[in-house]
mmCIF file of C-alpha atoms in Angstrom:
data_model
loop_
_atom_site.group_PDB
_atom_site.id
_atom_site.type_symbol
_atom_site.label_atom_id
_atom_site.label_comp_id
_atom_site.label_asym_id
_atom_site.label_seq_id
_atom_site.Cartn_x
_atom_site.Cartn_y
_atom_site.Cartn_z
ATOM 1 C CA UNK A 20 133.749 91.677 82.428
ATOM 2 C CA UNK A 21 131.645 92.794 85.565
ATOM 3 C CA UNK A 22 131.196 90.229 88.419
ATOM 4 C CA UNK A 23 127.833 90.054 90.352
ATOM 5 C CA UNK A 24 129.290 92.026 93.057
ATOM 6 C CA UNK A 25 129.892 95.067 90.557
ATOM 7 C CA UNK A 26 126.072 95.403 90.320
ATOM 8 C CA UNK A 27 124.490 98.131 92.344
ATOM 9 C CA UNK A 28 121.124 98.488 90.457
ATOM 10 C CA UNK A 29 118.429 96.284 89.759
ATOM 11 C CA UNK A 30 115.170 96.501 87.911
ATOM 12 C CA UNK A 31 112.268 94.465 88.971
ATOM 13 C CA UNK A 32 109.377 93.517 86.570
ATOM 14 C CA UNK A 33 106.434 91.541 87.335
ATOM 15 C CA UNK A 34 104.859 91.337 83.867
ATOM 16 C CA UNK A 35 106.633 90.279 80.411
ATOM 17 C CA UNK A 36 105.588 93.621 78.715
ATOM 18 C CA UNK A 37 107.171 95.412 81.509
ATOM 19 C CA UNK A 38 110.252 93.422 81.212
ATOM 20 C CA UNK A 39 110.322 93.725 77.410
ATOM 21 C CA UNK A 40 110.235 97.635 77.737
ATOM 22 C CA UNK A 41 113.085 97.809 80.455
ATOM 23 C CA UNK A 42 115.183 95.188 78.402
ATOM 24 C CA UNK A 43 114.942 97.764 75.372
ATOM 25 C CA UNK A 44 116.976 100.173 77.582
ATOM 26 C CA UNK A 45 120.024 97.824 77.771
ATOM 27 C CA UNK A 46 122.901 98.641 75.377
ATOM 28 C CA UNK A 47 124.578 95.318 76.099
ATOM 29 C CA UNK A 48 122.335 92.756 77.205
ATOM 30 C CA UNK A 49 123.205 89.146 78.445
ATOM 31 C CA UNK A 50 121.376 86.323 80.053
ATOM 32 C CA UNK A 51 121.780 85.953 83.708
ATOM 33 C CA UNK A 52 123.493 82.618 83.154
ATOM 34 C CA UNK A 53 126.665 84.469 81.924
ATOM 35 C CA UNK A 54 127.204 85.473 85.584
ATOM 36 C CA UNK A 55 125.774 82.444 87.265
ATOM 37 C CA UNK A 56 123.934 82.914 90.607
ATOM 38 C CA UNK A 57 124.019 81.801 94.257
ATOM 39 C CA UNK A 58 123.108 78.189 95.248
ATOM 40 C CA UNK A 59 119.140 78.115 95.945
ATOM 41 C CA UNK A 60 118.561 81.316 94.128
ATOM 42 C CA UNK A 61 115.540 80.724 91.766
ATOM 43 C CA UNK A 62 115.297 83.929 90.125
ATOM 44 C CA UNK A 63 115.694 84.553 86.341
ATOM 45 C CA UNK A 64 117.997 87.406 85.356
ATOM 46 C CA UNK A 65 119.287 89.429 82.587
ATOM 47 C CA UNK A 66 122.263 91.561 82.785
ATOM 48 C CA UNK A 67 123.703 94.484 80.861
ATOM 49 C CA UNK A 68 124.704 98.168 80.854
ATOM 50 C CA UNK A 69 122.361 101.156 80.698
ATOM 51 C CA UNK A 70 124.561 104.275 80.363
ATOM 52 C CA UNK A 71 127.436 103.742 82.637
ATOM 53 C CA UNK A 72 125.749 101.470 84.948
ATOM 54 C CA UNK A 73 125.850 97.797 85.297
ATOM 55 C CA UNK A 74 122.087 96.794 85.754
ATOM 56 C CA UNK A 75 120.598 93.353 86.468
ATOM 57 C CA UNK A 76 116.990 92.710 85.435
ATOM 58 C CA UNK A 77 114.874 90.579 87.538
ATOM 59 C CA UNK A 78 111.888 88.629 86.172
ATOM 60 C CA UNK A 79 109.105 87.918 88.685
ATOM 61 C CA UNK A 80 107.458 84.606 88.343
ATOM 62 C CA UNK A 81 103.937 86.063 88.912
ATOM 63 C CA UNK A 82 102.145 89.182 90.427
ATOM 64 C CA UNK A 83 101.745 90.020 94.028
ATOM 65 C CA UNK A 84 103.511 90.584 97.289
ATOM 66 C CA UNK A 85 104.696 87.178 98.169
ATOM 67 C CA UNK A 86 106.567 86.477 94.579
ATOM 68 C CA UNK A 87 107.862 89.970 94.950
ATOM 69 C CA UNK A 88 109.314 89.123 98.411
ATOM 70 C CA UNK A 89 110.713 86.035 97.410
ATOM 71 C CA UNK A 90 112.376 87.527 94.369
ATOM 72 C CA UNK A 91 113.973 90.295 96.701
ATOM 73 C CA UNK A 92 115.271 87.487 99.162
ATOM 74 C CA UNK A 93 116.892 85.706 96.178
ATOM 75 C CA UNK A 94 118.109 88.596 94.767
ATOM 76 C CA UNK A 95 120.297 89.589 97.835
ATOM 77 C CA UNK A 96 121.868 86.116 97.799
ATOM 78 C CA UNK A 97 123.245 86.548 94.207
ATOM 79 C CA UNK A 98 123.870 90.312 94.049
ATOM 80 C CA UNK A 99 124.821 91.370 97.332
ATOM 81 C CA UNK A 100 125.682 95.130 96.706
ATOM 82 C CA UNK A 101 122.313 96.367 95.457
ATOM 83 C CA UNK A 102 121.897 100.104 96.470
ATOM 84 C CA UNK A 103 119.152 101.066 94.062
ATOM 85 C CA UNK A 104 116.147 98.714 93.215
ATOM 86 C CA UNK A 105 113.662 100.074 90.753
ATOM 87 C CA UNK A 106 110.222 98.491 90.500
ATOM 88 C CA UNK A 107 109.337 99.465 86.853
ATOM 89 C CA UNK A 108 106.269 98.883 85.117
ATOM 90 C CA UNK A 109 102.493 99.612 85.196
ATOM 91 C CA UNK A 110 99.963 100.654 87.803
ATOM 92 C CA UNK A 111 96.389 102.058 88.341
ATOM 93 C CA UNK A 112 96.085 105.786 88.926
ATOM 94 C CA UNK A 113 94.137 107.737 91.143
ATOM 95 C CA UNK A 114 92.786 110.247 88.611
ATOM 96 C CA UNK A 115 92.386 114.040 88.721
ATOM 97 C CA UNK A 116 89.708 115.862 86.788
ATOM 98 C CA UNK A 117 91.700 118.578 85.504
ATOM 99 C CA UNK A 118 95.034 118.854 83.543
ATOM 100 C CA UNK A 119 96.844 119.122 86.777
ATOM 101 C CA UNK A 120 95.830 115.529 87.955
ATOM 102 C CA UNK A 121 96.904 112.051 87.065
ATOM 103 C CA UNK A 122 96.256 111.032 83.592
ATOM 104 C CA UNK A 123 96.800 107.771 81.630
ATOM 105 C CA UNK A 124 100.444 107.502 80.490
ATOM 106 C CA UNK A 125 101.494 109.489 83.424
ATOM 107 C CA UNK A 126 104.601 108.412 85.462
ATOM 108 C CA UNK A 127 104.235 107.631 89.447
ATOM 109 C CA UNK A 128 107.367 107.701 91.494
ATOM 110 C CA UNK A 129 106.442 105.990 94.826
ATOM 111 C CA UNK A 130 107.822 107.938 97.751
ATOM 112 C CA UNK A 131 106.278 105.662 100.182
ATOM 113 C CA UNK A 132 104.157 102.423 100.086
ATOM 114 C CA UNK A 133 100.868 101.912 102.000
ATOM 115 C CA UNK A 134 100.093 98.315 102.563
ATOM 116 C CA UNK A 135 96.346 98.885 102.136
ATOM 117 C CA UNK A 136 95.072 95.281 102.124
ATOM 118 C CA UNK A 137 96.875 94.350 105.594
ATOM 119 C CA UNK A 138 94.367 94.550 108.421
ATOM 120 C CA UNK A 139 91.383 92.727 110.008
ATOM 121 C CA UNK A 140 87.986 91.580 108.606
ATOM 122 C CA UNK A 141 85.109 92.295 110.961
ATOM 123 C CA UNK A 142 81.598 91.822 110.615
ATOM 124 C CA UNK A 143 80.923 95.266 109.462
ATOM 125 C CA UNK A 144 83.930 95.241 107.106
ATOM 126 C CA UNK A 145 87.521 95.402 106.572
ATOM 127 C CA UNK A 146 89.944 97.684 108.899
ATOM 128 C CA UNK A 147 93.569 98.341 107.749
ATOM 129 C CA UNK A 148 96.272 98.071 110.597
ATOM 130 C CA UNK A 149 97.561 101.468 111.311
ATOM 131 C CA UNK A 150 99.971 101.029 114.170
ATOM 132 C CA UNK A 151 103.585 102.316 113.428
ATOM 133 C CA UNK A 152 104.953 98.704 113.938
ATOM 134 C CA UNK A 153 102.579 97.663 111.240
ATOM 135 C CA UNK A 154 103.746 100.103 108.701
ATOM 136 C CA UNK A 155 106.198 99.499 106.038
ATOM 137 C CA UNK A 156 109.441 101.489 106.833
ATOM 138 C CA UNK A 157 110.643 104.432 105.062
ATOM 139 C CA UNK A 158 113.669 103.939 102.715
ATOM 140 C CA UNK A 159 117.177 104.985 103.882
ATOM 141 C CA UNK A 160 118.764 108.425 103.450
ATOM 142 C CA UNK A 161 120.485 107.752 100.145
ATOM 143 C CA UNK A 162 117.211 106.860 98.381
ATOM 144 C CA UNK A 163 115.299 109.662 100.051
ATOM 145 C CA UNK A 164 117.849 112.017 99.025
ATOM 146 C CA UNK A 165 117.992 110.772 95.437
ATOM 147 C CA UNK A 166 114.142 111.122 95.322
ATOM 148 C CA UNK A 167 114.530 114.881 96.466
ATOM 149 C CA UNK A 168 117.096 115.271 93.724
ATOM 150 C CA UNK A 169 114.651 114.000 91.034
ATOM 151 C CA UNK A 170 111.891 116.144 92.466
ATOM 152 C CA UNK A 171 114.171 119.255 92.206
ATOM 153 C CA UNK A 172 114.930 118.596 88.649
ATOM 154 C CA UNK A 173 111.541 117.642 87.370
ATOM 155 C CA UNK A 174 111.525 119.992 84.292
ATOM 156 C CA UNK A 175 114.734 118.619 82.940
ATOM 157 C CA UNK A 176 113.673 114.986 83.717
ATOM 158 C CA UNK A 177 110.251 115.580 81.735
ATOM 159 C CA UNK A 178 112.313 116.810 78.862
ATOM 160 C CA UNK A 179 114.634 113.473 78.934
ATOM 161 C CA UNK A 180 111.451 111.343 79.311
ATOM 162 C CA UNK A 181 109.677 112.984 76.404
ATOM 163 C CA UNK A 182 112.791 112.413 74.174
ATOM 164 C CA UNK A 183 113.491 108.842 75.229
ATOM 165 C CA UNK A 184 109.832 107.674 75.015
ATOM 166 C CA UNK A 185 109.473 109.158 71.549
ATOM 167 C CA UNK A 186 112.713 107.143 70.569
ATOM 168 C CA UNK A 187 111.375 104.036 72.106
ATOM 169 C CA UNK A 188 107.716 103.991 70.575
ATOM 170 C CA UNK A 189 108.701 105.232 67.252
ATOM 171 C CA UNK A 190 109.689 101.772 65.929
ATOM 172 C CA UNK A 191 107.067 100.073 68.348
ATOM 173 C CA UNK A 192 103.738 101.140 66.741
ATOM 174 C CA UNK A 193 102.904 104.920 66.055
ATOM 175 C CA UNK A 194 99.215 104.026 65.047
ATOM 176 C CA UNK A 195 98.613 102.436 68.405
ATOM 177 C CA UNK A 196 99.867 105.500 70.364
ATOM 178 C CA UNK A 197 97.664 107.856 68.126
ATOM 179 C CA UNK A 198 94.537 105.851 68.669
ATOM 180 C CA UNK A 199 94.700 105.992 72.537
ATOM 181 C CA UNK A 200 91.917 107.723 74.206
ATOM 182 C CA UNK A 201 91.832 108.890 77.791
ATOM 183 C CA UNK A 202 88.281 108.723 79.198
ATOM 184 C CA UNK A 203 87.709 109.309 83.002
ATOM 185 C CA UNK A 204 84.041 107.989 83.902
ATOM 186 C CA UNK A 205 82.402 109.342 87.180
ATOM 187 C CA UNK A 206 82.948 107.062 90.256
ATOM 188 C CA UNK A 207 79.146 106.046 90.163
ATOM 189 C CA UNK A 208 79.269 105.287 86.483
ATOM 190 C CA UNK A 209 79.560 101.564 86.650
ATOM 191 C CA UNK A 210 81.010 99.240 83.866
ATOM 192 C CA UNK A 211 77.530 97.457 83.243
ATOM 193 C CA UNK A 212 75.236 96.963 80.269
ATOM 194 C CA UNK A 213 74.017 100.610 79.854
ATOM 195 C CA UNK A 214 71.125 99.206 77.775
ATOM 196 C CA UNK A 215 69.458 97.237 80.652
ATOM 197 C CA UNK A 216 67.613 94.832 78.143
ATOM 198 C CA UNK A 217 70.943 93.733 76.948
ATOM 199 C CA UNK A 218 71.778 92.024 80.354
ATOM 200 C CA UNK A 219 70.770 88.569 80.035
ATOM 201 C CA UNK A 220 70.860 87.955 83.884
ATOM 202 C CA UNK A 221 69.168 91.257 84.702
ATOM 203 C CA UNK A 222 71.826 92.144 87.276
ATOM 204 C CA UNK A 223 72.796 95.271 85.529
ATOM 205 C CA UNK A 224 69.415 96.967 85.925
ATOM 206 C CA UNK A 225 69.636 97.966 89.525
ATOM 207 C CA UNK A 226 72.829 100.109 89.206
ATOM 208 C CA UNK A 227 74.449 98.461 92.227
ATOM 209 C CA UNK A 228 75.251 95.024 90.504
ATOM 210 C CA UNK A 229 76.785 93.696 87.450
ATOM 211 C CA UNK A 230 76.696 90.504 85.378
ATOM 212 C CA UNK A 231 79.436 88.002 84.733
ATOM 213 C CA UNK A 232 79.678 89.043 80.916
ATOM 214 C CA UNK A 233 80.104 92.732 82.012
ATOM 215 C CA UNK A 234 83.263 91.725 83.963
ATOM 216 C CA UNK A 235 84.892 90.625 80.858
ATOM 217 C CA UNK A 236 83.317 93.008 78.360
ATOM 218 C CA UNK A 237 84.779 96.183 76.800
ATOM 219 C CA UNK A 238 83.139 99.705 77.432
ATOM 220 C CA UNK A 239 82.209 99.476 73.479
ATOM 221 C CA UNK A 240 80.362 96.168 74.189
ATOM 222 C CA UNK A 241 78.403 97.503 77.014
ATOM 223 C CA UNK A 242 77.578 100.761 75.585
ATOM 224 C CA UNK A 243 79.528 102.967 78.123
ATOM 225 C CA UNK A 244 79.051 106.620 76.831
ATOM 226 C CA UNK A 245 82.558 108.535 76.401
ATOM 227 C CA UNK A 246 80.800 111.752 76.571
ATOM 228 C CA UNK A 247 79.946 110.948 80.255
ATOM 229 C CA UNK A 248 83.665 111.583 80.990
ATOM 230 C CA UNK A 249 84.540 113.975 83.756
ATOM 231 C CA UNK A 250 87.037 115.845 81.858
ATOM 232 C CA UNK A 251 86.569 118.270 78.912
ATOM 233 C CA UNK A 252 86.805 116.858 75.327
ATOM 234 C CA UNK A 253 90.224 118.491 74.652
ATOM 235 C CA UNK A 254 91.721 116.490 77.544
ATOM 236 C CA UNK A 255 91.477 113.190 75.826
ATOM 237 C CA UNK A 256 95.156 112.515 76.290
ATOM 238 C CA UNK A 257 98.156 114.357 77.452
ATOM 239 C CA UNK A 258 100.959 114.748 74.781
ATOM 240 C CA UNK A 259 103.886 114.282 77.198
ATOM 241 C CA UNK A 260 103.623 112.090 80.321
ATOM 242 C CA UNK A 261 103.556 114.025 83.606
ATOM 243 C CA UNK A 262 105.552 113.014 86.565
ATOM 244 C CA UNK A 263 103.955 112.736 89.976
ATOM 245 C CA UNK A 264 105.736 112.002 93.409
ATOM 246 C CA UNK A 265 103.692 110.415 96.177
ATOM 247 C CA UNK A 266 102.495 107.635 98.347
ATOM 248 C CA UNK A 267 101.201 104.376 96.484
ATOM 249 C CA UNK A 268 98.939 101.856 97.727
ATOM 250 C CA UNK A 269 100.058 98.091 97.314
ATOM 251 C CA UNK A 270 98.209 95.005 97.724
ATOM 252 C CA UNK A 271 97.239 91.549 96.214
ATOM 253 C CA UNK A 272 93.995 92.711 94.821
ATOM 254 C CA UNK A 273 93.731 94.221 91.337
ATOM 255 C CA UNK A 274 91.730 97.503 92.153
ATOM 256 C CA UNK A 275 88.665 97.581 89.971
ATOM 257 C CA UNK A 276 86.301 99.807 92.184
ATOM 258 C CA UNK A 277 86.133 103.532 91.645
ATOM 259 C CA UNK A 278 84.304 104.045 95.034
ATOM 260 C CA UNK A 279 86.963 101.892 96.926
ATOM 261 C CA UNK A 280 89.711 103.651 95.221
ATOM 262 C CA UNK A 281 88.552 107.014 96.150
ATOM 263 C CA UNK A 282 87.874 105.925 99.557
ATOM 264 C CA UNK A 283 91.728 104.623 100.155
ATOM 265 C CA UNK A 284 92.986 107.591 98.186
ATOM 266 C CA UNK A 285 91.156 110.105 100.486
ATOM 267 C CA UNK A 286 92.352 108.157 103.656
ATOM 268 C CA UNK A 287 95.839 107.440 102.788
ATOM 269 C CA UNK A 288 96.524 110.261 100.364
ATOM 270 C CA UNK A 289 97.692 107.751 97.713
ATOM 271 C CA UNK A 290 98.112 108.613 94.015
ATOM 272 C CA UNK A 291 98.126 105.136 92.674
ATOM 273 C CA UNK A 292 97.686 101.420 93.138
ATOM 274 C CA UNK A 293 100.212 98.644 92.651
ATOM 275 C CA UNK A 294 100.558 94.871 93.459
ATOM 276 C CA UNK A 295 104.239 94.091 94.172
ATOM 277 C CA UNK A 296 106.043 97.279 96.174
ATOM 278 C CA UNK A 297 104.737 95.933 99.424
ATOM 279 C CA UNK A 298 106.642 92.772 99.012
ATOM 280 C CA UNK A 299 110.015 94.424 98.102
ATOM 281 C CA UNK A 300 109.919 97.576 100.153
ATOM 282 C CA UNK A 301 111.334 96.317 103.602
ATOM 283 C CA UNK A 302 114.176 94.056 101.771
ATOM 284 C CA UNK A 303 115.723 96.336 99.308
ATOM 285 C CA UNK A 304 116.305 100.261 98.847
ATOM 286 C CA UNK A 305 113.530 100.894 96.476
ATOM 287 C CA UNK A 306 111.815 103.347 94.281
ATOM 288 C CA UNK A 307 108.526 102.477 92.474
ATOM 289 C CA UNK A 308 108.505 103.744 89.011
ATOM 290 C CA UNK A 309 105.105 102.782 87.180
ATOM 291 C CA UNK A 310 103.375 104.301 84.155
ATOM 292 C CA UNK A 311 99.574 104.662 84.738
ATOM 293 C CA UNK A 312 97.686 102.295 82.442
ATOM 294 C CA UNK A 313 94.161 102.638 83.905
ATOM 295 C CA UNK A 314 92.123 104.382 86.588
ATOM 296 C CA UNK A 315 91.863 101.374 89.028
ATOM 297 C CA UNK A 316 87.953 101.372 88.117
ATOM 298 C CA UNK A 317 85.545 98.930 86.511
ATOM 299 C CA UNK A 318 86.291 100.261 83.172
ATOM 300 C CA UNK A 319 89.842 98.965 83.505
ATOM 301 C CA UNK A 320 91.407 97.582 80.278
ATOM 302 C CA UNK A 321 94.648 96.764 78.758
ATOM 303 C CA UNK A 322 94.598 99.488 75.856
ATOM 304 C CA UNK A 323 97.453 101.689 77.685
ATOM 305 C CA UNK A 324 99.536 99.006 79.231
ATOM 306 C CA UNK A 325 102.262 98.902 76.376
ATOM 307 C CA UNK A 326 102.584 102.755 76.376
ATOM 308 C CA UNK A 327 102.555 102.955 80.073
ATOM 309 C CA UNK A 328 105.379 100.292 80.375
ATOM 310 C CA UNK A 329 107.485 102.119 77.818
ATOM 311 C CA UNK A 330 106.855 105.438 79.526
ATOM 312 C CA UNK A 331 108.179 103.958 82.857
ATOM 313 C CA UNK A 332 111.184 102.447 81.232
ATOM 314 C CA UNK A 333 112.028 105.894 79.504
ATOM 315 C CA UNK A 334 111.744 107.518 82.608
ATOM 316 C CA UNK A 335 113.953 104.776 84.295
ATOM 317 C CA UNK A 336 116.837 105.722 81.675
ATOM 318 C CA UNK A 337 116.362 109.374 82.653
ATOM 319 C CA UNK A 338 116.791 108.864 86.358
ATOM 320 C CA UNK A 339 119.812 106.522 85.951
ATOM 321 C CA UNK A 340 121.662 109.483 84.494
ATOM 322 C CA UNK A 341 121.300 111.194 87.749
ATOM 323 C CA UNK A 342 122.275 108.234 89.948
ATOM 324 C CA UNK A 343 125.940 108.132 91.154
ATOM 325 C CA UNK A 344 127.433 104.761 91.732
ATOM 326 C CA UNK A 345 129.807 104.147 94.547
ATOM 327 C CA UNK A 346 132.665 103.483 92.088
ATOM 328 C CA UNK A 347 133.400 106.060 89.158
ATOM 329 C CA UNK A 348 133.799 105.167 85.606
ATOM 330 C CA UNK A 349 137.508 105.575 85.967
ATOM 331 C CA UNK A 350 137.505 103.093 89.031
ATOM 332 C CA UNK A 351 135.644 100.650 87.023
ATOM 333 C CA UNK A 352 137.969 100.940 84.043
ATOM 334 C CA UNK A 353 140.967 100.574 86.231
ATOM 335 C CA UNK A 354 139.477 97.323 87.696
ATOM 336 C CA UNK A 355 138.731 95.962 84.402
ATOM 337 C CA UNK A 356 142.489 96.477 83.221
ATOM 338 C CA UNK A 357 143.938 95.000 86.241
ATOM 339 C CA UNK A 358 144.922 91.313 85.758
ATOM 340 C CA UNK A 359 142.992 88.828 87.513
ATOM 341 C CA UNK A 360 144.187 85.806 89.297
ATOM 342 C CA UNK A 361 148.043 86.258 88.562
ATOM 343 C CA UNK A 362 150.301 86.199 91.649
ATOM 344 C CA UNK A 363 153.928 87.154 91.609
ATOM 345 C CA UNK A 364 155.964 85.544 94.368
ATOM 346 C CA UNK A 365 159.609 86.787 95.361
ATOM 347 C CA UNK A 366 161.623 85.146 97.968
ATOM 348 C CA UNK A 367 164.936 87.105 98.566
ATOM 349 C CA UNK A 368 165.880 85.192 101.615
ATOM 350 C CA UNK A 369 166.284 81.652 100.470
ATOM 351 C CA UNK A 370 166.657 79.390 97.422
ATOM 352 C CA UNK A 371 163.999 77.329 98.822
ATOM 353 C CA UNK A 372 160.296 78.260 99.449
ATOM 354 C CA UNK A 373 159.113 77.920 102.951
ATOM 355 C CA UNK A 374 157.447 74.555 103.156
ATOM 356 C CA UNK A 375 154.272 76.038 104.557
ATOM 357 C CA UNK A 376 153.621 78.140 101.586
ATOM 358 C CA UNK A 377 150.553 77.543 99.448
ATOM 359 C CA UNK A 378 150.162 79.534 96.216
ATOM 360 C CA UNK A 379 147.425 79.931 93.475
ATOM 361 C CA UNK A 380 148.633 80.760 90.092
ATOM 362 C CA UNK A 381 146.389 82.368 87.340
ATOM 363 C CA UNK A 382 143.258 81.118 89.312
ATOM 364 C CA UNK A 383 143.637 77.474 88.231
ATOM 365 C CA UNK A 384 146.026 75.271 90.063
ATOM 366 C CA UNK A 385 147.113 75.199 93.738
ATOM 367 C CA UNK A 386 150.842 74.291 94.427
ATOM 368 C CA UNK A 387 151.827 73.483 97.947
ATOM 369 C CA UNK A 388 155.625 73.803 99.132
#
């Protein structure tokens, strides 16, 4: 059985639905208690194998940068040889108006993380810190090289993603996936009572405000018109997720503003929004793998979350087939076959052991001579 020091790959998930999708990849899953953990480590783990790799799944206690950073620090205490940390789950995308742009269910691979809510608040608004020393660092050469490898093999990865996702969602719920609709509303089309007389507070009438009920209501309840979609009718969803590589904005806010989304996307050239990557990025050799579940606008809902989580998990399986561990399969098999703890002692010079010798036999008892 592998020890904690044998694990080079971890998957970090913030939400239960993300962890459930990731856990479905494990061919041999055990609770983290089977390997124990370092004193003071408050993380919760599951361990198992995905293909030839020993992988540890880390369950975050909540969303956001602070829990993510704490999880990363604790992980390094118990699993000291992590070389690839995958942040797997769901995110908000920056949409495109054509088939070439980001759509719901697509895969985002974060090459760089932009800490977009780190800055100063002035009388006239927020200013993000942009000095080099304030930016999150770039990943090391091994991670950067691996991402280049993935980018160069996108066509093959797309095929694997499609196959694995189909196998994963078939027992999950085909009717759910067939009913998913992808509607992209214009940035100035707010999620408010479209029939102004239906707004009891009257706040939805001016077009620049929305009432408390609108914050929690669905598009159907508010009368949001699907024909207002910026995409042609034939682009209501993509049959197979598309893979996008690029910078991702990360912060503690749930992005639900199309105008702010577009402003940040133009300024920082990001393709998605996430809430955990900024907390992990400087502590672990990381790659963000997220499925797009909404457009980071006021029409945000949970309809696509499960599909997006499974898509991210399926892509994770595909890329792990491309990752080369520092130990080959034959090395691991040789170590597994090697007897542990037994010691053979031969003294050819004397019938009596040196009195200074202390030996441990079979890892259980220590004898002094």
